[in-house]
Amino acid sequence: MKWNLLIAFLILSLVSCDQRPIAKAVAIDQNGLQQALVADNEKIKVINFWATWCAPCVEELPYFEKIGASYKNQVEVILISLDDAKNITSEVQPFLENNQIRSQVLLLDDPYAAEWIPIVDQHWDGAIPVTLIISKDKKQFYNKALTYKELEDAINEFL
Amino acid sequence: MKTLKILVILLIGGLAISFFSGMLEGKERNNLFAERPAPYKEKKNASAAREISTIKGYDIGDTATDFSLKNTDGSTTSLKDFKDAKGFVIIFTCNHCPYSVAYEDRIIAIDQKYKNVGYPVIAINPNNPKEYPTDSFEAMKVRAKEKGFTFPYLLDAGQKIYPQYGATKTPHVFLLQKEGKNPIVKYIGAIDDKYQDANEVKNTYLENALQALLSGEPIKQTRSTAIGCRIK
């Protein structure tokens, strides 16, 4: 009887929850950004620019988490924080833990935004949040906050 | 006997696991081989997305609209009130955004330097206070007083003005110069290129543009981009 319970539990835990560990924020420079923007052969990259103090950004983070978990074999979610690099351990990391963020989190430590904004997309005016979806043969830029449905529809255009 | 029972249970468990993960696999595979959208549909989607990303607003050379907005000092401010001005430094900014806050001292300095030569700063908070409570008119009054703003700090109540200008974020600058009575857009974009530290700025875009206007030379860079907080 004990064994049955144990096995049932094992199966449940295997099937149900998001098992990815809580993200660890990693600081990157412009080169790191360039690498993050390179298309992957296997997966669709969903890249979101955000910051802990940006309310509309924080509002849409759960949608990216959900996409990352439910499309984990097809989609790689990268959350690029534009928080001040000196707050990485005092604010960004605690935020990730409190909000159970499990997608990859990079912190772009380069204040000269005018130099890298055009690298991300020539149409970007610098407002956040903003989202970029990249596959090996397609790129789409969303200069706005997204609802879950908009995000899922956008991903489905790539699948 | 007991060993046999355990073995049987393990076998069933193993089967169940492979069954479940098989189900998952199947589902994923379905998605992987989902029909690709037909080309015409792709094109349609792409143009729809592009529409989202381009926001209408002023271009360089356009005539900017006047407005009549509530100022934190209790008055109402319009461009036509500034009879002697040669132009205006319109800055969409707000209380809540760290980029805006980082630029407060620099905005005051620009106002003090250029107001006397005909280009006063006019700050407009474009946000809906329901979206950002710290951007309420009351909070604006407090901030204007705390920082000793030397320029009007207006609320775009009803959010009618910022979409006409095409402001998308805070801070977002529109430098205007009067030609006859019409205020013409001469520069759109950022104040400078480093929000964290005024001493490490490489390009003072707004001041360069102001200097060019004052000396009657063409502005070398009429647009610039910087990170800002999306207006909501």
Short mmCIF file of C-alpha atoms in Angstrom, two decimals:
data_model
loop_
_atom_site.label_atom_id
_atom_site.label_comp_id
_atom_site.label_asym_id
_atom_site.label_seq_id
_atom_site.Cartn_x
_atom_site.Cartn_y
_atom_site.Cartn_z
CA MET A 1 0.00 0.00 0.00
CA LYS A 2 2.84 2.34 0.97
CA TRP A 3 4.53 1.55 -2.35
CA ASN A 4 1.40 2.38 -4.31
CA LEU A 5 1.19 5.76 -2.64
CA LEU A 6 4.84 6.42 -3.21
CA ILE A 7 4.63 5.53 -6.88
CA ALA A 8 1.45 7.55 -7.37
CA PHE A 9 3.25 10.51 -5.77
CA LEU A 10 6.29 10.00 -7.98
CA ILE A 11 4.15 9.95 -11.11
CA LEU A 12 2.26 13.03 -10.03
CA SER A 13 5.40 14.98 -9.26
CA LEU A 14 6.87 13.96 -12.62
CA VAL A 15 3.87 15.03 -14.61
CA SER A 16 2.59 18.09 -12.84
CA CYS A 17 4.82 20.94 -11.73
CA ASP A 18 7.34 23.30 -13.29
CA GLN A 19 10.59 21.71 -12.16
CA ARG A 20 12.94 24.37 -13.41
CA PRO A 21 14.99 25.95 -10.60
CA ILE A 22 14.52 29.59 -9.62
CA ALA A 23 16.49 31.80 -11.98
CA LYS A 24 19.83 33.31 -11.09
CA ALA A 25 20.33 36.76 -12.59
CA VAL A 26 23.51 36.98 -14.67
CA ALA A 27 24.98 40.33 -15.72
CA ILE A 28 25.91 40.68 -19.39
CA ASP A 29 27.45 43.39 -21.57
CA GLN A 30 26.74 44.32 -25.19
CA ASN A 31 28.51 41.16 -26.40
CA GLY A 32 26.30 39.08 -24.15
CA LEU A 33 23.29 40.83 -25.62
CA GLN A 34 24.47 40.06 -29.15
CA GLN A 35 24.78 36.39 -28.23
CA ALA A 36 21.33 36.33 -26.66
CA LEU A 37 19.90 37.75 -29.88
CA VAL A 38 21.38 35.02 -32.11
CA ALA A 39 18.68 32.65 -33.37
CA ASP A 40 18.75 29.08 -32.08
CA ASN A 41 18.46 26.17 -34.52
CA GLU A 42 16.23 24.12 -32.27
CA LYS A 43 14.15 26.51 -30.22
CA ILE A 44 12.22 29.71 -30.66
CA LYS A 45 13.74 32.46 -28.54
CA VAL A 46 11.33 34.72 -26.68
CA ILE A 47 13.26 37.71 -25.36
CA ASN A 48 11.58 40.18 -23.03
CA PHE A 49 13.09 43.43 -21.78
CA TRP A 50 11.88 44.39 -18.31
CA ALA A 51 12.84 45.83 -14.93
CA THR A 52 11.74 45.15 -11.36
CA TRP A 53 10.40 48.71 -11.00
CA CYS A 54 8.44 48.61 -14.26
CA ALA A 55 4.82 47.85 -13.35
CA PRO A 56 3.54 46.80 -16.79
CA CYS A 57 6.62 44.58 -17.16
CA VAL A 58 6.07 42.85 -13.84
CA GLU A 59 2.41 42.37 -14.78
CA GLU A 60 3.28 40.32 -17.88
CA LEU A 61 6.12 38.23 -16.38
CA PRO A 62 3.77 35.40 -15.33
CA TYR A 63 2.75 34.98 -18.98
CA PHE A 64 6.36 34.44 -19.99
CA GLU A 65 6.80 31.98 -17.13
CA LYS A 66 3.73 30.06 -18.26
CA ILE A 67 4.91 29.98 -21.88
CA GLY A 68 8.37 28.84 -20.76
CA ALA A 69 6.89 25.98 -18.77
CA SER A 70 4.23 24.79 -21.21
CA TYR A 71 6.34 25.06 -24.37
CA LYS A 72 9.60 24.07 -22.74
CA ASN A 73 10.75 21.87 -25.63
CA GLN A 74 10.04 24.44 -28.32
CA VAL A 75 10.58 27.80 -26.65
CA GLU A 76 13.45 29.37 -24.73
CA VAL A 77 12.38 32.37 -22.68
CA ILE A 78 15.07 34.96 -21.86
CA LEU A 79 14.15 37.82 -19.54
CA ILE A 80 16.62 40.70 -19.92
CA SER A 81 16.48 43.00 -16.92
CA LEU A 82 17.39 46.66 -17.38
CA ASP A 83 17.69 47.24 -13.66
CA ASP A 84 20.74 49.09 -12.47
CA ALA A 85 23.58 46.53 -12.20
CA LYS A 86 24.39 47.63 -8.65
CA ASN A 87 20.97 46.31 -7.58
CA ILE A 88 21.50 42.78 -8.91
CA THR A 89 21.85 41.15 -5.49
CA SER A 90 19.87 43.65 -3.44
CA GLU A 91 16.77 43.88 -5.65
CA VAL A 92 16.77 41.73 -8.77
CA GLN A 93 17.68 38.36 -7.22
CA PRO A 94 15.26 38.74 -4.28
CA PHE A 95 12.56 39.70 -6.79
CA LEU A 96 13.19 36.50 -8.77
CA GLU A 97 12.95 34.44 -5.61
CA ASN A 98 9.82 36.15 -4.28
CA ASN A 99 8.07 35.77 -7.60
CA GLN A 100 9.42 32.27 -8.35
CA ILE A 101 10.82 33.28 -11.72
CA ARG A 102 12.29 30.23 -13.48
CA SER A 103 13.08 31.52 -16.96
CA GLN A 104 16.64 32.52 -17.80
CA VAL A 105 17.33 36.03 -16.45
CA LEU A 106 20.10 38.26 -17.80
CA LEU A 107 20.85 41.78 -16.59
CA LEU A 108 22.15 44.09 -19.28
CA ASP A 109 24.85 46.16 -17.63
CA ASP A 110 25.39 48.85 -20.26
CA PRO A 111 24.00 52.33 -19.64
CA TYR A 112 24.63 53.63 -23.17
CA ALA A 113 21.26 52.42 -24.40
CA ALA A 114 21.48 54.42 -27.62
CA GLU A 115 24.27 52.05 -28.68
CA TRP A 116 22.36 48.81 -28.20
CA ILE A 117 18.70 49.74 -28.73
CA PRO A 118 19.12 49.53 -32.54
CA ILE A 119 20.82 46.11 -32.17
CA VAL A 120 17.64 44.78 -30.59
CA ASP A 121 15.32 46.29 -33.20
CA GLN A 122 15.48 49.33 -35.43
CA HIS A 123 11.86 50.16 -34.58
CA TRP A 124 12.44 50.19 -30.84
CA ASP A 125 11.97 53.63 -29.26
CA GLY A 126 13.37 52.45 -25.93
CA ALA A 127 10.12 52.07 -23.99
CA ILE A 128 9.81 48.95 -21.85
CA PRO A 129 8.28 46.41 -21.71
CA VAL A 130 9.14 45.11 -25.14
CA THR A 131 9.33 41.58 -26.56
CA LEU A 132 11.26 39.99 -29.39
CA ILE A 133 10.59 36.54 -30.84
CA ILE A 134 13.36 34.99 -32.92
CA SER A 135 13.55 31.73 -34.82
CA LYS A 136 16.17 30.75 -37.37
CA ASP A 137 14.09 32.12 -40.24
CA LYS A 138 11.89 34.75 -38.65
CA LYS A 139 11.98 37.68 -36.26
CA GLN A 140 9.11 39.64 -34.77
CA PHE A 141 9.26 42.66 -32.49
CA TYR A 142 6.40 43.64 -30.16
CA ASN A 143 6.76 47.23 -28.98
CA LYS A 144 4.10 46.91 -26.27
CA ALA A 145 3.01 44.96 -23.24
CA LEU A 146 1.43 41.61 -24.17
CA THR A 147 -1.49 39.68 -22.75
CA TYR A 148 -1.12 35.91 -22.34
CA LYS A 149 -3.30 35.35 -25.39
CA GLU A 150 -1.29 37.77 -27.54
CA LEU A 151 1.91 36.06 -26.45
CA GLU A 152 0.59 32.57 -27.14
CA ASP A 153 -0.78 33.64 -30.53
CA ALA A 154 2.56 35.21 -31.33
CA ILE A 155 4.36 31.96 -30.43
CA ASN A 156 1.94 29.91 -32.48
CA GLU A 157 2.85 31.96 -35.53
CA PHE A 158 6.37 30.58 -35.11
CA LEU A 159 5.54 26.93 -34.41
CA MET B 1 6.32 -13.39 -2.35
CA LYS B 2 6.93 -9.86 -1.09
CA THR B 3 9.71 -9.34 -3.64
CA LEU B 4 7.39 -10.41 -6.40
CA LYS B 5 4.75 -7.93 -5.24
CA ILE B 6 7.28 -5.08 -5.19
CA LEU B 7 8.53 -6.06 -8.63
CA VAL B 8 4.99 -6.06 -10.02
CA ILE B 9 4.26 -2.65 -8.52
CA LEU B 10 7.49 -1.22 -9.89
CA LEU B 11 6.66 -2.65 -13.31
CA ILE B 12 3.19 -1.06 -13.25
CA GLY B 13 4.66 2.19 -12.00
CA GLY B 14 7.25 2.16 -14.75
CA LEU B 15 4.58 1.47 -17.35
CA ALA B 16 2.44 4.30 -15.99
CA ILE B 17 5.37 6.73 -16.12
CA SER B 18 6.27 5.81 -19.66
CA PHE B 19 2.59 6.03 -20.60
CA PHE B 20 2.27 9.51 -19.16
CA SER B 21 5.51 10.79 -20.61
CA GLY B 22 4.53 9.18 -23.89
CA MET B 23 1.34 11.18 -23.81
CA LEU B 24 3.37 14.32 -23.25
CA GLU B 25 5.72 13.41 -26.07
CA GLY B 26 2.80 12.85 -28.42
CA LYS B 27 1.34 16.22 -27.58
CA GLU B 28 4.62 17.97 -28.15
CA ARG B 29 5.14 16.20 -31.41
CA ASN B 30 1.73 17.35 -32.58
CA ASN B 31 2.79 20.89 -31.91
CA LEU B 32 6.14 20.41 -33.58
CA PHE B 33 4.51 19.29 -36.78
CA ALA B 34 1.64 21.72 -36.61
CA GLU B 35 0.78 23.05 -40.01
CA ARG B 36 2.81 26.09 -40.93
CA PRO B 37 0.72 29.15 -41.61
CA ALA B 38 0.07 29.76 -45.30
CA PRO B 39 2.32 32.49 -46.75
CA TYR B 40 -0.47 35.02 -47.21
CA LYS B 41 -1.47 34.58 -43.60
CA GLU B 42 2.13 35.08 -42.48
CA LYS B 43 2.26 38.29 -44.41
CA LYS B 44 -0.97 39.50 -42.84
CA ASN B 45 0.26 38.70 -39.37
CA ALA B 46 3.54 40.45 -39.99
CA SER B 47 1.85 43.66 -41.12
CA ALA B 48 -0.51 43.54 -38.14
CA ALA B 49 2.45 43.26 -35.80
CA ARG B 50 4.18 46.11 -37.54
CA GLU B 51 1.13 48.28 -36.98
CA ILE B 52 1.45 47.58 -33.30
CA SER B 53 5.06 48.66 -33.27
CA THR B 54 4.68 51.94 -35.14
CA ILE B 55 2.96 54.63 -33.17
CA LYS B 56 1.84 57.71 -35.03
CA GLY B 57 3.11 61.01 -33.86
CA TYR B 58 5.10 63.99 -34.97
CA ASP B 59 7.93 63.86 -37.38
CA ILE B 60 10.67 66.47 -37.60
CA GLY B 61 9.21 69.55 -39.30
CA ASP B 62 5.62 68.96 -38.18
CA THR B 63 3.65 71.69 -36.43
CA ALA B 64 3.04 70.77 -32.81
CA THR B 65 -0.34 71.25 -31.22
CA ASP B 66 -0.93 73.74 -28.44
CA PHE B 67 -2.70 72.56 -25.30
CA SER B 68 -4.27 73.85 -22.18
CA LEU B 69 -3.25 71.71 -19.24
CA LYS B 70 -3.41 72.00 -15.48
CA ASN B 71 -0.15 73.06 -13.85
CA THR B 72 0.93 71.97 -10.36
CA ASP B 73 0.92 75.65 -9.26
CA GLY B 74 -2.84 75.75 -9.80
CA SER B 75 -2.76 77.67 -13.10
CA THR B 76 -3.45 76.41 -16.60
CA THR B 77 -0.59 76.44 -19.09
CA SER B 78 -0.62 76.79 -22.89
CA LEU B 79 2.17 77.42 -25.40
CA LYS B 80 0.45 80.63 -26.48
CA ASP B 81 1.01 82.05 -22.98
CA PHE B 82 4.74 82.29 -23.73
CA LYS B 83 4.64 85.28 -26.08
CA ASP B 84 8.38 85.94 -25.98
CA ALA B 85 9.54 82.35 -26.30
CA LYS B 86 11.46 81.34 -29.43
CA GLY B 87 10.52 77.74 -28.83
CA PHE B 88 9.90 75.09 -26.19
CA VAL B 89 11.55 72.09 -24.63
CA ILE B 90 8.54 69.81 -24.15
CA ILE B 91 9.48 66.88 -21.91
CA PHE B 92 7.04 64.08 -21.20
CA THR B 93 8.10 62.90 -17.77
CA CYS B 94 6.56 61.65 -14.55
CA ASN B 95 7.10 60.80 -10.90
CA HIS B 96 7.20 57.00 -10.90
CA CYS B 97 9.79 56.27 -13.56
CA PRO B 98 13.40 55.91 -12.32
CA TYR B 99 14.72 57.29 -15.62
CA SER B 100 12.58 60.40 -15.20
CA VAL B 101 13.73 60.81 -11.62
CA ALA B 102 17.35 60.41 -12.70
CA TYR B 103 16.90 63.32 -15.11
CA GLU B 104 15.07 65.76 -12.79
CA ASP B 105 18.18 67.77 -11.90
CA ARG B 106 19.31 67.87 -15.52
CA ILE B 107 15.86 69.09 -16.63
CA ILE B 108 16.00 71.90 -14.06
CA ALA B 109 19.49 72.84 -15.28
CA ILE B 110 18.36 72.93 -18.92
CA ASP B 111 15.38 75.11 -18.01
CA GLN B 112 17.55 77.54 -16.11
CA LYS B 113 20.10 77.72 -18.89
CA TYR B 114 17.74 78.00 -21.88
CA LYS B 115 14.62 79.73 -20.51
CA ASN B 116 16.39 83.09 -20.58
CA VAL B 117 17.43 82.66 -24.20
CA GLY B 118 13.91 81.77 -25.32
CA TYR B 119 13.52 78.02 -24.84
CA PRO B 120 11.67 77.24 -21.60
CA VAL B 121 11.07 73.66 -20.43
CA ILE B 122 7.48 72.49 -20.18
CA ALA B 123 7.11 69.14 -18.44
CA ILE B 124 4.01 67.04 -19.05
CA ASN B 125 3.05 63.92 -17.12
CA PRO B 126 1.29 61.73 -19.71
CA ASN B 127 0.40 58.80 -17.44
CA ASN B 128 -3.02 57.83 -16.22
CA PRO B 129 -2.86 58.13 -12.41
CA LYS B 130 -5.09 55.06 -12.19
CA GLU B 131 -2.28 53.02 -13.72
CA TYR B 132 0.44 54.68 -11.66
CA PRO B 133 -0.93 56.15 -8.40
CA THR B 134 2.38 57.96 -7.75
CA ASP B 135 1.73 59.96 -10.91
CA SER B 136 -1.44 61.58 -9.55
CA PHE B 137 -1.86 65.34 -9.73
CA GLU B 138 -1.47 65.60 -5.94
CA ALA B 139 1.76 63.59 -6.07
CA MET B 140 2.99 65.80 -8.91
CA LYS B 141 2.46 68.89 -6.75
CA VAL B 142 4.47 67.31 -3.95
CA ARG B 143 7.32 66.34 -6.28
CA ALA B 144 7.43 69.75 -7.99
CA LYS B 145 7.76 71.41 -4.62
CA GLU B 146 10.30 68.92 -3.20
CA LYS B 147 12.60 69.29 -6.20
CA GLY B 148 11.91 73.00 -6.72
CA PHE B 149 10.89 72.62 -10.37
CA THR B 150 11.53 75.91 -12.16
CA PHE B 151 9.21 74.97 -15.05
CA PRO B 152 5.51 74.14 -15.43
CA TYR B 153 4.70 70.52 -14.56
CA LEU B 154 1.44 69.68 -16.29
CA LEU B 155 -0.90 66.72 -16.19
CA ASP B 156 -2.14 65.41 -19.52
CA ALA B 157 -5.56 64.80 -17.96
CA GLY B 158 -7.57 62.53 -20.24
CA GLN B 159 -4.36 61.64 -22.12
CA LYS B 160 -5.26 63.62 -25.24
CA ILE B 161 -1.92 65.36 -25.86
CA TYR B 162 0.83 62.73 -25.64
CA PRO B 163 -0.63 60.57 -28.47
CA GLN B 164 -0.67 63.60 -30.80
CA TYR B 165 3.01 64.20 -30.12
CA GLY B 166 3.73 60.49 -30.38
CA ALA B 167 5.37 60.25 -26.99
CA THR B 168 5.71 56.62 -25.95
CA LYS B 169 7.77 56.75 -22.81
CA THR B 170 9.09 58.94 -20.04
CA PRO B 171 11.29 60.88 -20.37
CA HIS B 172 10.61 61.77 -24.02
CA VAL B 173 11.69 65.15 -25.39
CA PHE B 174 10.16 67.22 -28.21
CA LEU B 175 12.13 70.36 -28.99
CA LEU B 176 10.01 72.99 -30.76
CA GLN B 177 10.98 76.21 -32.48
CA LYS B 178 8.47 78.87 -33.43
CA GLU B 179 8.26 79.73 -37.11
CA GLY B 180 5.87 82.66 -37.19
CA LYS B 181 3.27 81.54 -34.71
CA ASN B 182 3.64 77.82 -35.35
CA PRO B 183 5.76 75.68 -33.05
CA ILE B 184 7.69 73.33 -35.36
CA VAL B 185 9.20 70.04 -34.16
CA LYS B 186 12.99 70.19 -34.45
CA TYR B 187 14.27 67.33 -32.33
CA ILE B 188 12.68 64.19 -30.83
CA GLY B 189 14.21 61.81 -28.35
CA ALA B 190 16.41 61.66 -25.30
CA ILE B 191 18.04 64.30 -23.11
CA ASP B 192 21.43 62.60 -23.30
CA ASP B 193 22.87 59.10 -23.48
CA LYS B 194 23.56 58.13 -19.86
CA TYR B 195 20.80 58.36 -17.32
CA GLN B 196 22.77 57.06 -14.32
CA ASP B 197 25.43 59.71 -14.27
CA ALA B 198 25.39 63.18 -15.81
CA ASN B 199 29.19 63.27 -15.60
CA GLU B 200 29.66 60.23 -17.85
CA VAL B 201 27.44 61.40 -20.69
CA LYS B 202 29.01 61.02 -24.14
CA ASN B 203 26.32 62.78 -26.18
CA THR B 204 24.21 65.66 -24.91
CA TYR B 205 21.64 65.31 -27.68
CA LEU B 206 19.12 67.88 -26.42
CA GLU B 207 21.68 70.56 -25.60
CA ASN B 208 23.42 70.03 -28.95
CA ALA B 209 20.08 70.60 -30.67
CA LEU B 210 19.36 73.70 -28.55
CA GLN B 211 22.79 75.12 -29.32
CA ALA B 212 22.26 74.54 -33.03
CA LEU B 213 18.89 76.36 -32.92
CA LEU B 214 20.42 79.27 -31.03
CA SER B 215 23.27 79.65 -33.50
CA GLY B 216 21.00 79.14 -36.51
CA GLU B 217 22.77 75.99 -37.65
CA PRO B 218 21.09 72.76 -38.72
CA ILE B 219 20.69 70.19 -35.95
CA LYS B 220 23.12 67.33 -36.65
CA GLN B 221 21.15 64.65 -34.83
CA THR B 222 17.40 65.28 -34.89
CA ARG B 223 16.42 62.00 -33.24
CA SER B 224 17.81 59.79 -30.51
CA THR B 225 16.65 56.81 -28.50
CA ALA B 226 16.97 55.96 -24.86
CA ILE B 227 15.33 53.53 -22.49
CA GLY B 228 12.23 54.86 -20.78
CA CYS B 229 9.07 53.81 -18.99
CA ARG B 230 6.19 53.05 -21.33
CA ILE B 231 3.38 55.59 -20.98
CA LYS B 232 0.23 53.96 -19.67
#
